[in-house]
Amino acid sequence: GVYVPRFFEPEYHEDGRLSAIRPLLPGHRRVFRRVVADLDKAPYPTAPVVPTLQTVHDRLSVEIQRGCTAGCRFCQAGMIYRPTRERSPETVLHLVEEGLKSTGYEGVSLMSLSAGDYSFINSILRHTNEAYERQMISVQVPSLRVKTLTRDVALEVARVKKGGFTIAPEAGSQRMRDAINKDVTD
């Protein structure tokens, strides 16, 4: 179930368009998509390598869900990683605890294509802050859709110290939002 480019050769039409991808090894006819159905049972690194120099994203990253519910027309990742699957709150909190113990990071990012769509985002933020606010460990939630940024999320992100969240840009006009399947109005 793994595509290895060197085992395949692309073939092109005269005008340069791709016509086929030919396997170079016998028996390699087709690559089939694999989906991790249960993220709680999937292995996840609890002791990631920590660089010896400061990086831009100098914090622990924990994937809280995979996939996206929105179906925006421009988003390839939202289509490729379907269906949406969530880690349980217990698993997320365990990964945060183990990751912080093994790395010494002073921040955690709760990662997904749209963290605000995670069913337990408020409780995870609250529990993480309660567990680590004495150590001044901040929580960030990159990639929020406008509709999922709530007052509770903003307050929890700002609770310990200056945290961060990213609001995904939508579009400049209602016509454009409708065209790209964004469910947001003026």
Coordinates of N, CA and C in Angstrom, one line a residue:
G1 N 0.8 -1.2 0.0 CA 0.0 0.0 0.0 C 0.8 1.3 0.0
V2 N 2.1 1.2 -0.4 CA 2.9 2.4 -0.4 C 3.4 2.7 -1.8
Y3 N 3.2 3.9 -2.3 CA 3.7 4.3 -3.6 C 5.1 4.8 -3.5
V4 N 6.0 4.1 -4.3 CA 7.4 4.4 -4.3 C 7.7 4.9 -5.8
P5 N 7.9 6.2 -6.0 CA 8.0 6.7 -7.3 C 9.1 6.0 -8.2
R6 N 10.2 5.6 -7.6 CA 11.2 5.0 -8.5 C 10.8 3.6 -9.1
F7 N 9.7 3.0 -8.6 CA 9.2 1.8 -9.2 C 8.1 2.0 -10.3
F8 N 7.9 3.2 -10.6 CA 6.9 3.6 -11.7 C 7.5 4.6 -12.6
E9 N 7.1 4.6 -13.9 CA 7.6 5.5 -14.9 C 6.4 6.2 -15.5
P10 N 6.3 7.5 -15.5 CA 5.2 8.2 -16.2 C 5.4 8.2 -17.7
E11 N 4.3 8.1 -18.4 CA 4.3 8.2 -19.8 C 3.4 9.4 -20.2
Y12 N 3.8 10.1 -21.3 CA 3.1 11.4 -21.6 C 2.6 11.4 -23.1
H13 N 1.6 12.1 -23.3 CA 1.1 12.4 -24.7 C 2.1 13.3 -25.3
E14 N 1.9 13.5 -26.6 CA 2.8 14.4 -27.4 C 2.7 15.9 -26.9
D15 N 1.6 16.2 -26.4 CA 1.4 17.6 -25.9 C 1.8 17.8 -24.5
G16 N 2.4 16.8 -23.9 CA 3.0 16.9 -22.5 C 2.0 16.5 -21.4
R17 N 0.8 16.1 -21.7 CA -0.1 15.7 -20.7 C 0.2 14.2 -20.3
L18 N 0.0 13.9 -19.0 CA 0.2 12.6 -18.5 C -0.7 11.6 -19.1
S19 N -0.2 10.5 -19.7 CA -1.1 9.5 -20.3 C -1.2 8.3 -19.4
A20 N -0.2 7.9 -18.7 CA -0.2 6.7 -17.9 C 1.0 6.7 -17.0
I21 N 0.9 5.8 -16.0 CA 2.0 5.6 -15.1 C 2.3 4.1 -15.1
R22 N 3.4 3.7 -15.7 CA 3.8 2.3 -16.0 C 4.6 1.7 -14.8
P23 N 4.2 0.6 -14.2 CA 5.0 0.0 -13.2 C 6.3 -0.6 -13.8
L24 N 7.4 -0.5 -13.1 CA 8.7 -1.0 -13.6 C 8.9 -2.4 -13.1
L25 N 8.3 -2.8 -12.0 CA 8.4 -4.2 -11.5 C 7.2 -5.0 -11.8
P26 N 7.4 -6.3 -12.0 CA 6.2 -7.2 -12.3 C 5.4 -7.3 -11.0
G27 N 4.1 -7.3 -11.2 CA 3.2 -7.5 -10.1 C 2.7 -6.2 -9.4
H28 N 3.3 -5.1 -9.9 CA 3.0 -3.8 -9.3 C 2.0 -3.1 -10.2
R29 N 0.8 -3.5 -10.3 CA -0.2 -3.0 -11.2 C -0.9 -1.7 -10.7
R30 N -1.2 -1.7 -9.4 CA -2.0 -0.6 -8.9 C -1.6 -0.4 -7.4
V31 N -1.6 0.9 -7.0 CA -1.4 1.2 -5.6 C -2.8 1.5 -5.0
F32 N -3.1 0.8 -3.9 CA -4.4 1.0 -3.3 C -4.3 1.9 -2.1
R33 N -5.3 2.7 -1.9 CA -5.3 3.7 -0.8 C -5.6 2.9 0.5
R34 N -4.9 3.3 1.5 CA -5.1 2.7 2.9 C -5.6 3.8 3.8
V35 N -6.5 3.5 4.7 CA -7.0 4.5 5.6 C -6.8 3.9 7.0
V36 N -6.3 4.7 7.9 CA -6.2 4.3 9.4 C -7.6 4.6 9.9
A37 N -8.3 3.5 10.2 CA -9.7 3.7 10.6 C -9.8 4.2 12.1
D38 N -8.9 3.7 12.9 CA -9.0 4.1 14.4 C -7.7 4.7 14.8
L39 N -7.8 6.1 14.9 CA -6.5 6.8 15.2 C -6.1 6.5 16.7
D40 N -7.0 6.1 17.5 CA -6.5 5.7 18.9 C -5.6 4.5 18.9
K41 N -5.8 3.6 17.9 CA -4.9 2.4 17.9 C -3.7 2.6 17.0
A42 N -3.6 3.7 16.3 CA -2.5 4.0 15.4 C -1.3 4.4 16.2
P43 N -0.1 4.0 15.9 CA 1.1 4.5 16.6 C 1.3 6.0 16.4
Y44 N 1.8 6.6 17.5 CA 2.0 8.1 17.4 C 3.3 8.3 18.2
P45 N 4.2 9.2 17.7 CA 5.5 9.4 18.4 C 5.2 10.2 19.7
T46 N 5.6 9.6 20.8 CA 5.5 10.3 22.1 C 6.8 10.9 22.6
A47 N 7.9 10.6 21.8 CA 9.2 11.1 22.1 C 9.8 11.6 20.8
P48 N 9.3 12.6 20.2 CA 9.8 13.1 19.0 C 11.2 13.7 19.2
V49 N 12.0 13.7 18.1 CA 13.3 14.3 18.1 C 13.2 15.8 18.4
V50 N 13.9 16.3 19.3 CA 13.9 17.8 19.7 C 15.2 18.4 19.1
P51 N 15.0 19.4 18.2 CA 16.2 20.0 17.6 C 17.0 20.8 18.7
T52 N 18.3 20.9 18.4 CA 19.2 21.6 19.3 C 19.2 23.1 19.1
L53 N 18.5 23.6 18.2 CA 18.3 25.0 17.9 C 16.9 25.4 18.0
Q54 N 16.6 26.7 18.2 CA 15.2 27.1 18.3 C 14.6 27.1 16.9
T55 N 13.4 26.5 16.8 CA 12.7 26.5 15.5 C 11.4 27.4 15.5
V56 N 10.9 27.6 14.4 CA 9.7 28.5 14.3 C 8.5 27.8 15.1
H57 N 8.3 26.6 14.9 CA 7.2 25.9 15.7 C 7.9 25.1 16.8
D58 N 8.4 25.8 17.8 CA 9.1 25.2 18.9 C 8.2 24.7 19.9
R59 N 7.4 23.6 19.6 CA 6.4 23.1 20.5 C 6.0 21.7 20.1
L60 N 5.4 21.0 21.0 CA 4.9 19.7 20.8 C 3.7 19.8 19.8
S61 N 3.6 18.9 18.8 CA 2.5 18.8 18.0 C 1.7 17.5 18.2
V62 N 0.4 17.6 18.5 CA -0.4 16.4 18.7 C -1.6 16.4 17.7
E63 N -1.6 15.4 16.9 CA -2.7 15.3 15.9 C -4.0 14.9 16.6
I64 N -5.0 15.7 16.6 CA -6.3 15.4 17.3 C -7.3 14.8 16.4
Q65 N -7.2 15.1 15.1 CA -8.1 14.4 14.1 C -7.5 14.5 12.8
R66 N -8.0 13.6 11.9 CA -7.5 13.5 10.5 C -8.7 13.6 9.6
G67 N -8.5 14.4 8.5 CA -9.7 14.6 7.6 C -10.3 15.9 8.0
C68 N -11.4 16.2 7.2 CA -12.1 17.5 7.5 C -13.5 17.3 7.0
T69 N -14.4 18.0 7.7 CA -15.8 17.9 7.5 C -16.3 18.9 6.4
A70 N -15.5 19.9 6.1 CA -16.0 21.1 5.4 C -16.2 20.8 3.9
G71 N -15.3 20.1 3.2 CA -15.4 19.9 1.8 C -15.2 21.1 0.9
C72 N -14.3 22.0 1.3 CA -14.0 23.2 0.5 C -13.5 22.8 -0.8
R73 N -13.9 23.5 -1.9 CA -13.5 23.0 -3.2 C -12.0 23.1 -3.6
F74 N -11.3 24.0 -2.9 CA -9.9 24.2 -3.2 C -9.0 23.3 -2.4
C75 N -9.5 22.6 -1.4 CA -8.6 22.0 -0.5 C -8.4 20.5 -0.8
Q76 N -7.2 20.2 -1.3 CA -6.9 18.8 -1.7 C -6.7 18.0 -0.5
A77 N -6.1 18.5 0.6 CA -6.0 17.7 1.8 C -7.3 17.2 2.4
G78 N -8.3 18.1 2.4 CA -9.6 17.8 2.9 C -10.2 16.6 2.2
M79 N -9.9 16.4 0.9 CA -10.5 15.3 0.1 C -9.6 14.1 0.3
I80 N -8.3 14.2 0.3 CA -7.4 13.1 0.3 C -7.5 12.3 1.7
Y81 N -7.6 13.1 2.8 CA -7.6 12.5 4.1 C -9.0 12.1 4.6
R82 N -10.0 12.1 3.8 CA -11.3 11.6 4.2 C -11.3 10.1 4.5
P83 N -12.1 9.6 5.3 CA -13.1 10.3 6.1 C -12.5 10.9 7.3
T84 N -13.3 11.8 8.0 CA -12.8 12.5 9.2 C -12.8 11.4 10.3
R85 N -11.7 11.4 11.0 CA -11.5 10.5 12.2 C -10.9 11.3 13.3
E86 N -11.4 11.1 14.5 CA -11.0 11.8 15.7 C -10.2 10.9 16.7
R87 N -9.2 11.4 17.3 CA -8.7 10.7 18.5 C -9.6 11.0 19.7
S88 N -9.7 10.0 20.6 CA -10.5 10.2 21.8 C -9.8 11.3 22.7
P89 N -10.6 12.0 23.5 CA -9.9 12.9 24.4 C -8.9 12.3 25.3
E90 N -9.2 11.1 25.7 CA -8.2 10.4 26.6 C -6.9 10.1 25.9
T91 N -7.0 9.7 24.7 CA -5.7 9.5 23.9 C -5.0 10.8 23.7
V92 N -5.7 11.9 23.3 CA -5.1 13.2 23.1 C -4.4 13.6 24.4
L93 N -5.0 13.6 25.5 CA -4.4 14.0 26.8 C -3.2 13.1 27.1
H94 N -3.3 11.8 26.8 CA -2.1 11.0 27.1 C -1.0 11.3 26.2
L95 N -1.2 11.6 24.9 CA -0.1 12.0 24.0 C 0.5 13.3 24.4
V96 N -0.3 14.3 24.8 CA 0.2 15.5 25.3 C 1.1 15.3 26.5
E97 N 0.6 14.5 27.5 CA 1.4 14.3 28.7 C 2.7 13.6 28.4
E98 N 2.7 12.5 27.6 CA 3.9 11.8 27.3 C 4.9 12.6 26.5
G99 N 4.3 13.4 25.5 CA 5.1 14.2 24.6 C 5.8 15.3 25.4
L100 N 5.1 16.0 26.3 CA 5.7 17.0 27.1 C 6.8 16.5 28.1
K101 N 6.5 15.3 28.7 CA 7.5 14.7 29.6 C 8.8 14.4 28.8
S102 N 8.7 13.9 27.6 CA 9.9 13.5 26.9 C 10.6 14.6 26.1
T103 N 10.0 15.7 25.9 CA 10.6 16.8 25.1 C 11.0 18.0 25.9
G104 N 10.2 18.4 26.9 CA 10.5 19.6 27.7 C 10.0 20.8 27.0
Y105 N 9.2 20.7 25.9 CA 8.6 21.8 25.2 C 7.7 22.6 26.2
E106 N 7.6 23.9 25.9 CA 6.7 24.8 26.7 C 5.5 25.2 26.0
G107 N 5.1 24.4 25.0 CA 3.9 24.7 24.2 C 3.4 23.5 23.5
V108 N 2.1 23.4 23.2 CA 1.5 22.3 22.6 C 0.6 22.8 21.4
S109 N 0.7 22.3 20.3 CA -0.2 22.6 19.2 C -1.2 21.4 19.0
L110 N -2.5 21.6 19.0 CA -3.5 20.6 18.8 C -3.8 20.7 17.3
M111 N -3.3 19.7 16.5 CA -3.2 19.8 15.1 C -4.3 19.0 14.4
S112 N -4.8 19.6 13.3 CA -5.7 19.0 12.4 C -6.0 19.9 11.2
L113 N -6.7 19.5 10.2 CA -7.0 20.4 9.1 C -7.9 21.5 9.6
S114 N -8.8 21.2 10.6 CA -9.7 22.2 11.1 C -9.9 21.9 12.6
A115 N -9.1 22.4 13.5 CA -9.1 22.0 14.9 C -10.4 22.3 15.5
G116 N -11.1 23.4 15.1 CA -12.4 23.7 15.7 C -13.5 22.8 15.4
D117 N -13.3 21.9 14.4 CA -14.3 20.9 14.2 C -14.2 19.6 15.0
Y118 N -13.1 19.6 15.8 CA -12.9 18.4 16.7 C -14.0 18.5 17.8
S119 N -14.7 17.4 18.0 CA -15.8 17.4 18.9 C -15.5 17.8 20.3
F120 N -14.3 17.5 20.7 CA -13.9 17.7 22.1 C -13.0 18.9 22.3
I121 N -12.9 19.8 21.4 CA -11.9 20.9 21.4 C -12.0 21.7 22.7
N122 N -13.1 22.1 23.2 CA -13.3 22.9 24.4 C -12.8 22.1 25.6
S123 N -13.2 20.8 25.8 CA -12.7 20.1 26.9 C -11.2 19.8 26.9
I124 N -10.7 19.5 25.7 CA -9.2 19.3 25.6 C -8.5 20.5 26.0
L125 N -8.9 21.7 25.5 CA -8.2 22.9 25.8 C -8.3 23.2 27.4
R126 N -9.5 23.0 27.9 CA -9.6 23.2 29.4 C -8.8 22.2 30.2
H127 N -8.8 21.0 29.9 CA -8.0 20.0 30.6 C -6.5 20.2 30.5
T128 N -6.1 20.5 29.3 CA -4.7 20.8 29.0 C -4.2 22.0 29.8
N129 N -5.0 23.0 29.8 CA -4.6 24.2 30.6 C -4.6 23.9 32.1
E130 N -5.6 23.2 32.6 CA -5.7 22.9 34.0 C -4.5 22.1 34.4
A131 N -4.0 21.2 33.5 CA -2.9 20.3 33.9 C -1.6 21.0 33.8
Y132 N -1.4 22.0 33.0 CA -0.1 22.5 32.7 C 0.1 24.0 32.9
E133 N -1.0 24.7 33.4 CA -0.9 26.2 33.6 C 0.2 26.6 34.6
R134 N 0.4 25.8 35.6 CA 1.4 26.1 36.6 C 2.8 26.0 36.0
Q135 N 3.0 25.2 35.0 CA 4.3 25.1 34.3 C 4.4 26.2 33.2
M136 N 3.3 26.9 33.0 CA 3.3 28.0 31.9 C 3.4 27.4 30.5
I137 N 2.8 26.2 30.3 CA 2.8 25.6 29.0 C 1.5 26.0 28.3
S138 N 1.8 26.6 27.1 CA 0.7 27.2 26.3 C 0.1 26.2 25.3
V139 N -1.1 26.5 24.9 CA -1.8 25.6 23.9 C -2.2 26.5 22.7
Q140 N -1.8 26.0 21.5 CA -2.2 26.6 20.3 C -3.2 25.7 19.5
V141 N -4.0 26.3 18.7 CA -4.9 25.5 17.8 C -4.8 26.1 16.4
P142 N -3.8 25.7 15.7 CA -3.6 26.2 14.3 C -4.8 25.7 13.5
S143 N -5.2 26.5 12.5 CA -6.2 26.1 11.5 C -7.6 26.0 12.1
L144 N -8.2 27.1 12.3 CA -9.6 27.2 12.7 C -10.4 27.8 11.5
R145 N -11.5 27.2 11.3 CA -12.4 27.9 10.3 C -13.1 29.0 11.1
V146 N -13.5 30.0 10.4 CA -14.2 31.2 11.0 C -15.3 30.8 11.9
K147 N -16.1 29.8 11.4 CA -17.3 29.4 12.1 C -17.0 28.7 13.4
T148 N -15.8 28.2 13.6 CA -15.5 27.4 14.7 C -14.7 28.1 15.8
L149 N -14.3 29.4 15.5 CA -13.7 30.2 16.6 C -14.8 30.7 17.5
T150 N -14.8 30.2 18.7 CA -15.8 30.6 19.7 C -15.1 31.4 20.8
R151 N -15.8 32.0 21.6 CA -15.3 32.8 22.7 C -14.5 31.8 23.7
D152 N -15.1 30.7 23.9 CA -14.5 29.7 24.8 C -13.1 29.3 24.3
V153 N -13.0 29.0 23.0 CA -11.7 28.6 22.4 C -10.7 29.7 22.6
A154 N -11.1 31.0 22.2 CA -10.2 32.1 22.3 C -9.7 32.3 23.8
L155 N -10.6 32.2 24.7 CA -10.3 32.4 26.2 C -9.3 31.3 26.6
E156 N -9.5 30.1 26.2 CA -8.7 29.0 26.6 C -7.3 29.1 26.0
V157 N -7.2 29.5 24.7 CA -5.9 29.7 24.1 C -5.1 30.8 24.8
A158 N -5.8 31.8 25.3 CA -5.1 33.0 25.9 C -4.9 32.8 27.4
R159 N -5.4 31.7 28.0 CA -5.5 31.5 29.4 C -4.1 31.4 30.1
V160 N -3.2 30.7 29.6 CA -1.9 30.5 30.3 C -0.9 31.6 29.9
K161 N -0.6 31.8 28.7 CA 0.2 32.9 28.2 C -0.1 33.1 26.8
K162 N 0.5 34.1 26.2 CA 0.2 34.4 24.8 C 0.3 33.1 23.9
G163 N -0.9 32.6 23.6 CA -0.9 31.5 22.7 C -1.3 31.9 21.3
G164 N -1.6 31.0 20.5 CA -2.0 31.4 19.1 C -3.0 30.5 18.5
F165 N -3.7 31.0 17.6 CA -4.6 30.3 16.7 C -4.6 30.9 15.3
T166 N -4.9 30.1 14.3 CA -4.9 30.6 13.0 C -6.3 30.5 12.5
I167 N -6.9 31.6 11.9 CA -8.2 31.5 11.3 C -8.0 31.4 9.8
A168 N -8.5 30.3 9.3 CA -8.3 30.1 7.8 C -9.0 31.2 7.1
P169 N -8.4 31.8 6.1 CA -9.0 32.9 5.3 C -10.1 32.2 4.5
E170 N -11.2 32.9 4.4 CA -12.3 32.4 3.6 C -12.3 32.9 2.2
A171 N -12.9 34.1 1.9 CA -12.8 34.7 0.6 C -13.4 36.1 0.7
G172 N -13.1 36.9 -0.3 CA -13.4 38.3 -0.2 C -14.8 38.7 -0.6
S173 N -15.6 37.8 -1.1 CA -17.0 38.1 -1.5 C -17.8 36.9 -1.3
Q174 N -19.1 37.2 -1.1 CA -20.1 36.1 -0.9 C -20.1 35.1 -2.1
R175 N -20.0 35.7 -3.3 CA -20.0 34.9 -4.5 C -18.8 33.9 -4.5
M176 N -17.6 34.4 -4.1 CA -16.4 33.6 -4.0 C -16.6 32.5 -3.0
R177 N -17.1 32.9 -1.8 CA -17.4 31.9 -0.7 C -18.3 30.8 -1.2
D178 N -19.4 31.2 -1.9 CA -20.3 30.2 -2.4 C -19.6 29.3 -3.5
A179 N -18.8 29.9 -4.3 CA -18.1 29.1 -5.4 C -17.1 28.1 -4.8
I180 N -16.5 28.4 -3.7 CA -15.5 27.4 -3.1 C -16.1 26.6 -2.0
N181 N -17.4 26.7 -1.8 CA -18.1 25.9 -0.8 C -17.8 26.3 0.6
K182 N -17.6 27.5 0.9 CA -17.4 28.0 2.3 C -18.8 28.4 2.8
D183 N -19.1 27.8 3.9 CA -20.5 28.1 4.5 C -20.4 29.2 5.5
V184 N -20.0 30.4 5.0 CA -19.9 31.6 5.8 C -20.5 32.8 5.0
T185 N -21.2 33.6 5.7 CA -21.8 34.8 5.1 C -21.3 36.0 5.8
D186 N -21.6 37.2 5.1 CA -21.2 38.4 5.7 C -21.9 38.7 7.0

